[in-house]
Short mmCIF file of C-alpha atoms and ligand atoms in Angstrom, two decimals:
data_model
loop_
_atom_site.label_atom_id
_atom_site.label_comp_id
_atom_site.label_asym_id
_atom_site.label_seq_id
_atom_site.Cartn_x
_atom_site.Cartn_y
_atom_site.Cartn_z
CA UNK A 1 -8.97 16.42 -16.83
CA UNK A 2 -8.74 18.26 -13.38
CA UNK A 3 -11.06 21.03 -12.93
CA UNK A 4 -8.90 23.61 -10.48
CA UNK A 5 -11.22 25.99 -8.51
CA UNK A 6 -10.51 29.65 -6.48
CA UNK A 7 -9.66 29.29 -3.31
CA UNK A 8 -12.79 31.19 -2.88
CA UNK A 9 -14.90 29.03 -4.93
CA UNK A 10 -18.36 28.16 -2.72
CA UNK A 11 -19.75 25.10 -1.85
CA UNK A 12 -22.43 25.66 -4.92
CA UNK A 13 -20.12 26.23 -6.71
CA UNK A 14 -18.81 22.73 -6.21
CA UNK A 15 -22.08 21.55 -6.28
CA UNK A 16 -22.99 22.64 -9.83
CA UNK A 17 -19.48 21.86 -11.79
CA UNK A 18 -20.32 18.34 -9.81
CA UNK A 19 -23.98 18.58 -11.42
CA UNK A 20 -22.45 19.24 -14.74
CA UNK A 21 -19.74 16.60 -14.73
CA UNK A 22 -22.77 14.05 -13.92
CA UNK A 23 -24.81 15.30 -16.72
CA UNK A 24 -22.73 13.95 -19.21
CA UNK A 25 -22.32 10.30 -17.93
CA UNK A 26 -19.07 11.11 -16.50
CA UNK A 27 -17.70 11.06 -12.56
CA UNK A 28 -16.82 13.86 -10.08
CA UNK A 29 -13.82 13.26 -8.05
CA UNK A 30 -13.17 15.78 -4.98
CA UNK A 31 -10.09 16.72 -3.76
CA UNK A 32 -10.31 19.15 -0.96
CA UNK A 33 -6.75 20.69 -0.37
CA UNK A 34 -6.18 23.16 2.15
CA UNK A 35 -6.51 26.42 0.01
CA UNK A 36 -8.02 25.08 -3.20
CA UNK A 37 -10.38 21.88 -4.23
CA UNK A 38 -9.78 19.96 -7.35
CA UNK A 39 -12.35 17.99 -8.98
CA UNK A 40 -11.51 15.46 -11.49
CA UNK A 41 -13.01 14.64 -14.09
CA UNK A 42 -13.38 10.43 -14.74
CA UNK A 43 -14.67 8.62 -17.76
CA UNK A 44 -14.40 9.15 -21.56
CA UNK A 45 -14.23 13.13 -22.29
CA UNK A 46 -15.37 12.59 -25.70
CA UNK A 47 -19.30 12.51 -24.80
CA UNK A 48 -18.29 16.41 -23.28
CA UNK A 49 -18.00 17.38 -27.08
CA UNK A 50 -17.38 20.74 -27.19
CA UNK A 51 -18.61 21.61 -23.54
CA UNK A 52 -16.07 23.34 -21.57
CA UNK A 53 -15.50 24.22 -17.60
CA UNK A 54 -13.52 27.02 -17.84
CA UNK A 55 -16.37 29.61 -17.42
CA UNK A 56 -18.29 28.11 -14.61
CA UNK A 57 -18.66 30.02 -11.58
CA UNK A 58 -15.45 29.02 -9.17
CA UNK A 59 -13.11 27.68 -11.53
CA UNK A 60 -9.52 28.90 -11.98
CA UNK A 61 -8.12 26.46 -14.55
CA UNK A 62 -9.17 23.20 -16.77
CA UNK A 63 -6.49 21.65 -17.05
CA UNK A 64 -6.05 17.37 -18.93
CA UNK A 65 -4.36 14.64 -17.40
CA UNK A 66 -1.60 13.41 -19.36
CA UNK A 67 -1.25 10.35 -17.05
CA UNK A 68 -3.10 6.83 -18.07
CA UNK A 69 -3.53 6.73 -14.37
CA UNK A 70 -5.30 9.44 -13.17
CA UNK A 71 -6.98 9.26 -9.22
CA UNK A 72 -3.77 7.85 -7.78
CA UNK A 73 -1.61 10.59 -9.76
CA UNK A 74 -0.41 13.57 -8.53
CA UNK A 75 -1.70 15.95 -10.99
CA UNK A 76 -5.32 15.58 -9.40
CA UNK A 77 -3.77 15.81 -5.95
CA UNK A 78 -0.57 17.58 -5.03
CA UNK A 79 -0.13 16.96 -1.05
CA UNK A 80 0.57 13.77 -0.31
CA UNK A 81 -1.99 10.99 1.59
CA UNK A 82 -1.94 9.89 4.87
CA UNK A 83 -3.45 6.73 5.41
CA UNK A 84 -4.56 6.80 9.43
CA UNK A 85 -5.30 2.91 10.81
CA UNK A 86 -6.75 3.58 14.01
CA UNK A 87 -4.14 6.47 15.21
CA UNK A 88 -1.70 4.84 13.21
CA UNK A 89 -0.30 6.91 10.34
CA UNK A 90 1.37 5.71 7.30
CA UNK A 91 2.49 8.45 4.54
CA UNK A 92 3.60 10.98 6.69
CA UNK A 93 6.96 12.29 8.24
CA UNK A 94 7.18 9.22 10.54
CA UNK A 95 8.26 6.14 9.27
CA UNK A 96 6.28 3.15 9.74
CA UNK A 97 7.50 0.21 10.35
CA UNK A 98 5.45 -3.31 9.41
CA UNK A 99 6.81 -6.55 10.81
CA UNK A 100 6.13 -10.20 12.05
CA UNK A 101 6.09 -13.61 10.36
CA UNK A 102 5.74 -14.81 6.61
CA UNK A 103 2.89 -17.06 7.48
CA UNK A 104 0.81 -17.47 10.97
CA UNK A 105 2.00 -20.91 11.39
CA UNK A 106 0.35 -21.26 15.50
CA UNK A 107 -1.26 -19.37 18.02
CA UNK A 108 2.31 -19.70 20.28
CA UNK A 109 4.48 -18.69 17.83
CA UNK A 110 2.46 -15.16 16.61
CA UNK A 111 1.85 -14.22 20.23
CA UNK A 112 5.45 -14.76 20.75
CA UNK A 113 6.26 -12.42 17.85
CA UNK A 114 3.92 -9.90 18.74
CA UNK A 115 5.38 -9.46 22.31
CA UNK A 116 8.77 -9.39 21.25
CA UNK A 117 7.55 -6.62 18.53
CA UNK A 118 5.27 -4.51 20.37
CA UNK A 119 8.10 -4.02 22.86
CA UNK A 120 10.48 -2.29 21.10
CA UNK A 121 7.85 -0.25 19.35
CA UNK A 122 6.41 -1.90 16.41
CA UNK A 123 3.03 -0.81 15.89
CA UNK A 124 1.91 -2.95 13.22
CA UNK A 125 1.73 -6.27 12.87
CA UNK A 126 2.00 -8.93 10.05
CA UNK A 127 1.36 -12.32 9.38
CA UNK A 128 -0.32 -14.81 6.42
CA UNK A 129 -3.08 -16.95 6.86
CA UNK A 130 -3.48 -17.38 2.70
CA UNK A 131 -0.16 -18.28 1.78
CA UNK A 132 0.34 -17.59 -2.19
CA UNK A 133 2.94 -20.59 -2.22
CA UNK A 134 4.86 -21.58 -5.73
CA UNK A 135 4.18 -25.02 -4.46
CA UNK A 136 0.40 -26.68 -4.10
CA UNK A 137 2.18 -29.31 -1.51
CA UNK A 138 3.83 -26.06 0.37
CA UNK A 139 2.34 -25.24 3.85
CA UNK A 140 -0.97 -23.17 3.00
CA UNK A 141 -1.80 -20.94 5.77
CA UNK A 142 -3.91 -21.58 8.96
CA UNK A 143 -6.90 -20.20 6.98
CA UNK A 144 -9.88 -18.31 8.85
CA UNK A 145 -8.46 -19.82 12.23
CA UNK A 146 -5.08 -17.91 11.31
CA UNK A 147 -7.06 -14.76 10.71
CA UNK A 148 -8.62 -15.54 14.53
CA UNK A 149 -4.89 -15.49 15.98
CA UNK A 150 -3.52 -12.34 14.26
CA UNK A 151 -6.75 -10.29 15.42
CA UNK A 152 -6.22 -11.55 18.89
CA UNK A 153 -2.62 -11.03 18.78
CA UNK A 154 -3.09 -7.58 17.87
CA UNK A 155 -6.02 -6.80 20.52
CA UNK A 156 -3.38 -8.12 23.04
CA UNK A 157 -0.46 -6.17 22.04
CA UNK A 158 -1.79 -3.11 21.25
CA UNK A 159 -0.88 -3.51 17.04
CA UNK A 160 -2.46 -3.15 13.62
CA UNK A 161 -2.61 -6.24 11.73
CA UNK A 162 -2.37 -6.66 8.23
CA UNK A 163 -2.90 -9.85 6.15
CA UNK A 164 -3.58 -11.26 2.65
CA UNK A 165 -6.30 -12.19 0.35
CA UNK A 166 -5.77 -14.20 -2.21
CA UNK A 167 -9.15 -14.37 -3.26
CA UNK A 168 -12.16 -11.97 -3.70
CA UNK A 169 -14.40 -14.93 -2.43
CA UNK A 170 -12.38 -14.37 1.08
CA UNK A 171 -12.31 -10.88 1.00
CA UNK A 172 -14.84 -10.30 3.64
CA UNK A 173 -13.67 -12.31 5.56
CA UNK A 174 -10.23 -11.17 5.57
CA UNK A 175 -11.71 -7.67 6.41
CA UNK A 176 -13.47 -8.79 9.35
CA UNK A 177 -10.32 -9.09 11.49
CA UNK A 178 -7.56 -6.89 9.45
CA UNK A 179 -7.19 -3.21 9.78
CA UNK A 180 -5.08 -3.42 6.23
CA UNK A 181 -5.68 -5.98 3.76
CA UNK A 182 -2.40 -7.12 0.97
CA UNK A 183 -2.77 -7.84 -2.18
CA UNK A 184 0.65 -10.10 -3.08
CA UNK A 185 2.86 -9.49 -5.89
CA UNK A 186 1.51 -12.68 -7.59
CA UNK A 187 -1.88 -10.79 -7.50
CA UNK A 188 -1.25 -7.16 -8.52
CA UNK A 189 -2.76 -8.12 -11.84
CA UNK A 190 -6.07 -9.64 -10.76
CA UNK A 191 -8.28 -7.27 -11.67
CA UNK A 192 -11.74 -8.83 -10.18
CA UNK A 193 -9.73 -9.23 -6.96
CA UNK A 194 -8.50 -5.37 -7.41
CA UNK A 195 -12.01 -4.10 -8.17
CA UNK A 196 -13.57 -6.28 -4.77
CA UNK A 197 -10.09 -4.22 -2.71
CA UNK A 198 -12.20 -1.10 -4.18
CA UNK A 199 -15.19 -1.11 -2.79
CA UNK A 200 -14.19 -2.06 0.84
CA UNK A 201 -13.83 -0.05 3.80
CA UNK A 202 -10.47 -0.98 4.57
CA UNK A 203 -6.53 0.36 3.77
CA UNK A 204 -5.08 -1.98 1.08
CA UNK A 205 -1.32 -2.71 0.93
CA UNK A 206 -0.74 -3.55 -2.85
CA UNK A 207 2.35 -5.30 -3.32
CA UNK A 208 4.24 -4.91 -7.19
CA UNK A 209 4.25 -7.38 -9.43
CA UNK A 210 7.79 -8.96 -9.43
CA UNK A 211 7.49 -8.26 -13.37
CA UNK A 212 5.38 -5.42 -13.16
CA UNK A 213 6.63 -1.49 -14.33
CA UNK A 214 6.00 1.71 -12.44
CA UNK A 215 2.96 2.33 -14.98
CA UNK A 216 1.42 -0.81 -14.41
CA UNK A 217 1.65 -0.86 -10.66
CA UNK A 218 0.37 2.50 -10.54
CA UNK A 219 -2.72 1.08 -13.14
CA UNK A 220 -3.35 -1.40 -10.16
CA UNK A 221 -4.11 0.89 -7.65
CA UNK A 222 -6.32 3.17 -9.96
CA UNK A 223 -8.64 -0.34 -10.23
CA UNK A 224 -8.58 -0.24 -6.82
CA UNK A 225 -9.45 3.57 -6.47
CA UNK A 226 -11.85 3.95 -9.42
CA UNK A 227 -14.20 1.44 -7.17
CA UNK A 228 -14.17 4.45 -4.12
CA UNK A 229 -11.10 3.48 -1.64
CA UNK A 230 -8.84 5.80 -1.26
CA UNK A 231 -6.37 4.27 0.90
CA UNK A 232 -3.92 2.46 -1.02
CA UNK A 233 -0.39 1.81 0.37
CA UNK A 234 2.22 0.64 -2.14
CA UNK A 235 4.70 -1.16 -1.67
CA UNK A 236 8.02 -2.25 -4.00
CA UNK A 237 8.55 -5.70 -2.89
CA UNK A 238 11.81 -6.57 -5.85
CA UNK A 239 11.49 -7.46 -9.08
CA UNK A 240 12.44 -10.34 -11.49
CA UNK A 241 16.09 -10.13 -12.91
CA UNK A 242 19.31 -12.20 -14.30
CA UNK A 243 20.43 -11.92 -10.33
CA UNK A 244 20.80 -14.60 -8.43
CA UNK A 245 22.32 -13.31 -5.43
CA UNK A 246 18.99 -11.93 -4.03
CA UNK A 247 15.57 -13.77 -4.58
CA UNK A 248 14.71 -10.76 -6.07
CA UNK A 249 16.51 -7.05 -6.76
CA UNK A 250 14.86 -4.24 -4.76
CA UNK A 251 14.37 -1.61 -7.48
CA UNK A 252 15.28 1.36 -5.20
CA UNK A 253 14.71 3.88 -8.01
CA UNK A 254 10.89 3.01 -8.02
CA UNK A 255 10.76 4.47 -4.29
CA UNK A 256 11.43 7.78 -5.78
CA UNK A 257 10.05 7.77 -8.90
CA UNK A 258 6.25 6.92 -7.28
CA UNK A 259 6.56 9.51 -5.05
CA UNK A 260 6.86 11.52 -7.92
CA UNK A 261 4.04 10.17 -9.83
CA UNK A 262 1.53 9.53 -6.97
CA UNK A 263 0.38 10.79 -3.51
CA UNK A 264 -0.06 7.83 -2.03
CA UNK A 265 2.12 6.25 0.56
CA UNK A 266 5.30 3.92 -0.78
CA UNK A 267 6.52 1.28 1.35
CA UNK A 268 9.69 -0.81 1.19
CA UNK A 269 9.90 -4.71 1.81
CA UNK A 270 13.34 -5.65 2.16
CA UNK A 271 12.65 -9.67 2.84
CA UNK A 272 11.08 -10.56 -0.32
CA UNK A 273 13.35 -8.78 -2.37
CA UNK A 274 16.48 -9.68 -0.81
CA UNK A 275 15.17 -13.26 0.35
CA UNK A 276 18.52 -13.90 3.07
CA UNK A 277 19.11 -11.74 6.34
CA UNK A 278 22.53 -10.17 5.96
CA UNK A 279 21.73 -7.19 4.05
CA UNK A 280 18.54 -6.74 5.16
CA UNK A 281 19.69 -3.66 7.05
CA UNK A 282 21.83 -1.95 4.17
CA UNK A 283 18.57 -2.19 2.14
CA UNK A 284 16.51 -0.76 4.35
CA UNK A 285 18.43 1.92 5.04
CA UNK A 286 18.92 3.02 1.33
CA UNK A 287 14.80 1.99 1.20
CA UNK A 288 14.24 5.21 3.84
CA UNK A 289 17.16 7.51 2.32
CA UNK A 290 15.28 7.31 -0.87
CA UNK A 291 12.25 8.05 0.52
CA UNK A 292 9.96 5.39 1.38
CA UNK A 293 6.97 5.82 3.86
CA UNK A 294 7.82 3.05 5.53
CA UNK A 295 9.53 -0.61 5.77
CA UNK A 296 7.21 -3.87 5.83
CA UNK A 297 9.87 -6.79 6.93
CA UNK A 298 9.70 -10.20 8.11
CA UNK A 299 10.84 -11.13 11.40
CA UNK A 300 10.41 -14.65 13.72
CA UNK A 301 11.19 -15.50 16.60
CA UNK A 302 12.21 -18.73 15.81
CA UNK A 303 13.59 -18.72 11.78
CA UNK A 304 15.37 -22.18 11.42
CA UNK A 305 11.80 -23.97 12.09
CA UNK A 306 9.96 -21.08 9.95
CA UNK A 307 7.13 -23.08 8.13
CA UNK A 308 7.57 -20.33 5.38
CA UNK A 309 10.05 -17.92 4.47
CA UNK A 310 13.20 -18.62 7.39
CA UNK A 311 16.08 -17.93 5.39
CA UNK A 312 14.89 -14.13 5.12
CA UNK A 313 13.32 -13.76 8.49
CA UNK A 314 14.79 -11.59 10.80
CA UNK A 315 15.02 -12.38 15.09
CA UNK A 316 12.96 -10.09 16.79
CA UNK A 317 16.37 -9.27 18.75
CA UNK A 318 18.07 -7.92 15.32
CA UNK A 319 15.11 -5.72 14.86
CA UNK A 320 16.55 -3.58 17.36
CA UNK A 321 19.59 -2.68 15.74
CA UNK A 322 18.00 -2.13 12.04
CA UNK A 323 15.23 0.35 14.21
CA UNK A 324 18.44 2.67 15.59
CA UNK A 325 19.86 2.34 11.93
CA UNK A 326 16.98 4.17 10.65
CA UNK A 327 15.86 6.42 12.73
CA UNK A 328 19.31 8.22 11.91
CA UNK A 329 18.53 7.89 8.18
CA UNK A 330 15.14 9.24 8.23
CA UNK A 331 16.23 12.19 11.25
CA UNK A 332 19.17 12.65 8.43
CA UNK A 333 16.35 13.45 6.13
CA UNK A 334 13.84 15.47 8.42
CA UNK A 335 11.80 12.48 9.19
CA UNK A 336 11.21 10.78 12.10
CA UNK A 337 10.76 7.10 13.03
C1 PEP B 401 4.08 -11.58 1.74
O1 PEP B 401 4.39 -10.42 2.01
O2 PEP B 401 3.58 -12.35 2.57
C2 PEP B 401 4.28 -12.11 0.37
C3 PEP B 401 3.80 -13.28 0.00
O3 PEP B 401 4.99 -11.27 -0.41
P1 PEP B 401 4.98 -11.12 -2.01
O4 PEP B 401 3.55 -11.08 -2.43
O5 PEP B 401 5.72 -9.84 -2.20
O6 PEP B 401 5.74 -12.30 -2.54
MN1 MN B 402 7.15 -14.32 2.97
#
């Protein structure tokens, strides 16, 4: 449940529904808004028994979340979250706008990508170096030495970086030089790996589950959140189907269905779901007129030798097109890129 105070409710008064919630084995969760706080109310509300909020001092309205997911939803929080990465802001009006390789594959080729990027604007910077590959005998990554490049690529250039961990055994690591760490669609489901995301310091980009629903990507980030971070970025990535045409089909109507359901920022990767470069741009365009936050794609400067991923990579030249494309969309919408 979600304990609504007065917009005059006092600090105290905070302090002793908090008090109260603890008493019973059960856990505060603060939500300052601008005129009122909400404080929800985590755990199993059967030990409450018959105990009631309603008539503590503060509180307007007690009133039960419905939802099996309950921090990331937006009954506990009605304004959206902005996730800021160093001045860089994702969930608000601007769009932001991910890109750079599949994998790190060399020092040469990420610095080359980087330049190319951070000159026509992009602020944020990816790159693997744990490759989740469908093959064992597929190239793996460049490892902690990958993780070395990206950080100096992005000190160079200016960018945020943002990278993968496959494994909780890597995840500090992988925080030392990311400012957002990814959780893959082959990992949305790995709840030890989910609960370690939780309790560090960092923005996490959780990617769907290719055969994941709405419900049970939103259960994924509530892992994450239940352990204490807050900054979750999702991001629909495709999902399994009978199509073959695309590696995967971009479900557009999650994009504004989770805005719906949760305040947290919703993404858009066009490469994985449509896994081949000509319609990268109508899809990304549709991506931002539904509503996403933002667009993570993959771009290289040099796709035909690609080590990973080629046939969806876009040139860092075509990137400059597919930017002018959406900044109309999102000005169409009252956004700005
Ligand atoms: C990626 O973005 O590098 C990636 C592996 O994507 P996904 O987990 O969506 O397949
Ligand atoms: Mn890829």
């Amino acid at each position: 449940m979600v304990i609504i105070m007065k917009a005059n409710a006092s600090q105290e008064d905070i302090n002793e529904i908090v008090k109260a919630i603890e008493k019973y084995g059960l856990k505060p969760h603060i939500s300052k808004g601008e005129e009122q706080s909400i404080i929800g109310v985590i755990g199993d509300r059967r030990s409450l028994g018959d105990i009631s909020f309603d008539h503590l001092a503060g509180v307007e309205k007690v009133v039960p979340i419905i939802k099996p997911y309950k921090l990331v939803g937006r009954e506990i929080k009605k304004y959206n979250t902005e996730i800021d990465i160093n001045g860089v802001v994702i969930g608000g009006n601007k769009i932001a706008v991910i890109a750079g390789p599949c994998a790190i594959e060399n020092k040469e080729m990420l610095m080359e990508a980087a330049h190319a990027l951070s000159s026509i604007g992009i602020k944020i910077l990816r790159g693997g170096a744990f490759k989740p590959r469908t093959s064992p005998y597929s190239f793996q990554g460049l490892g902690v030495k990958g993780l070395e490049y990206l950080r100096e690529a992005g000190d160079k250039y200016g960018m945020r970086v943002v990278t993968e961990v496959l494994d909780p055994r890597d995840a500090g690591v992988v925080a030392e030089y990311a400012d957002i760490i990814q959780i893959g669609t082959r990992n949305m489901q790995n709840f030890r790996l989910l609960e370690e995301a939780g309790r560090m310091n960092k923005p996490i980009l959780l990617k769907r589950g290719m055969s994941a629903t709405i419900k049970e990507f939103l259960m994924s980030a509530e892992y994450i959140m239940a352990q204490g971070n807050e900054k979750i970025i999702l991001c629909e990535r495709g999902i399994r189907t009978f199509e073959t045409e695309s590696r995967n089909s971009l479900d557009i109507t999650s994009v504004p269905l989770l805005k719906l359901f949760t305040h947290l920022p919703v993404i858009v990767d066009p490469s994985h779901a449509a896994g081949r470069i000509d319609i990268i741009n109508p899809i990304s365009r549709a991506a931002v007129a539904a509503g996403a936050d933002g667009l993570m794609i993959e771009v290289h400067p040099h796709p035909e030798n690609a080590l990973c991923d080629g046939p969806q990579s876009l040139r860092p030249e075509m990137m400059t097109g597919l930017l002018k494309e959406i900044s109309l969309i999102a000005n169409a919408i009252n956004r700005t890129l």
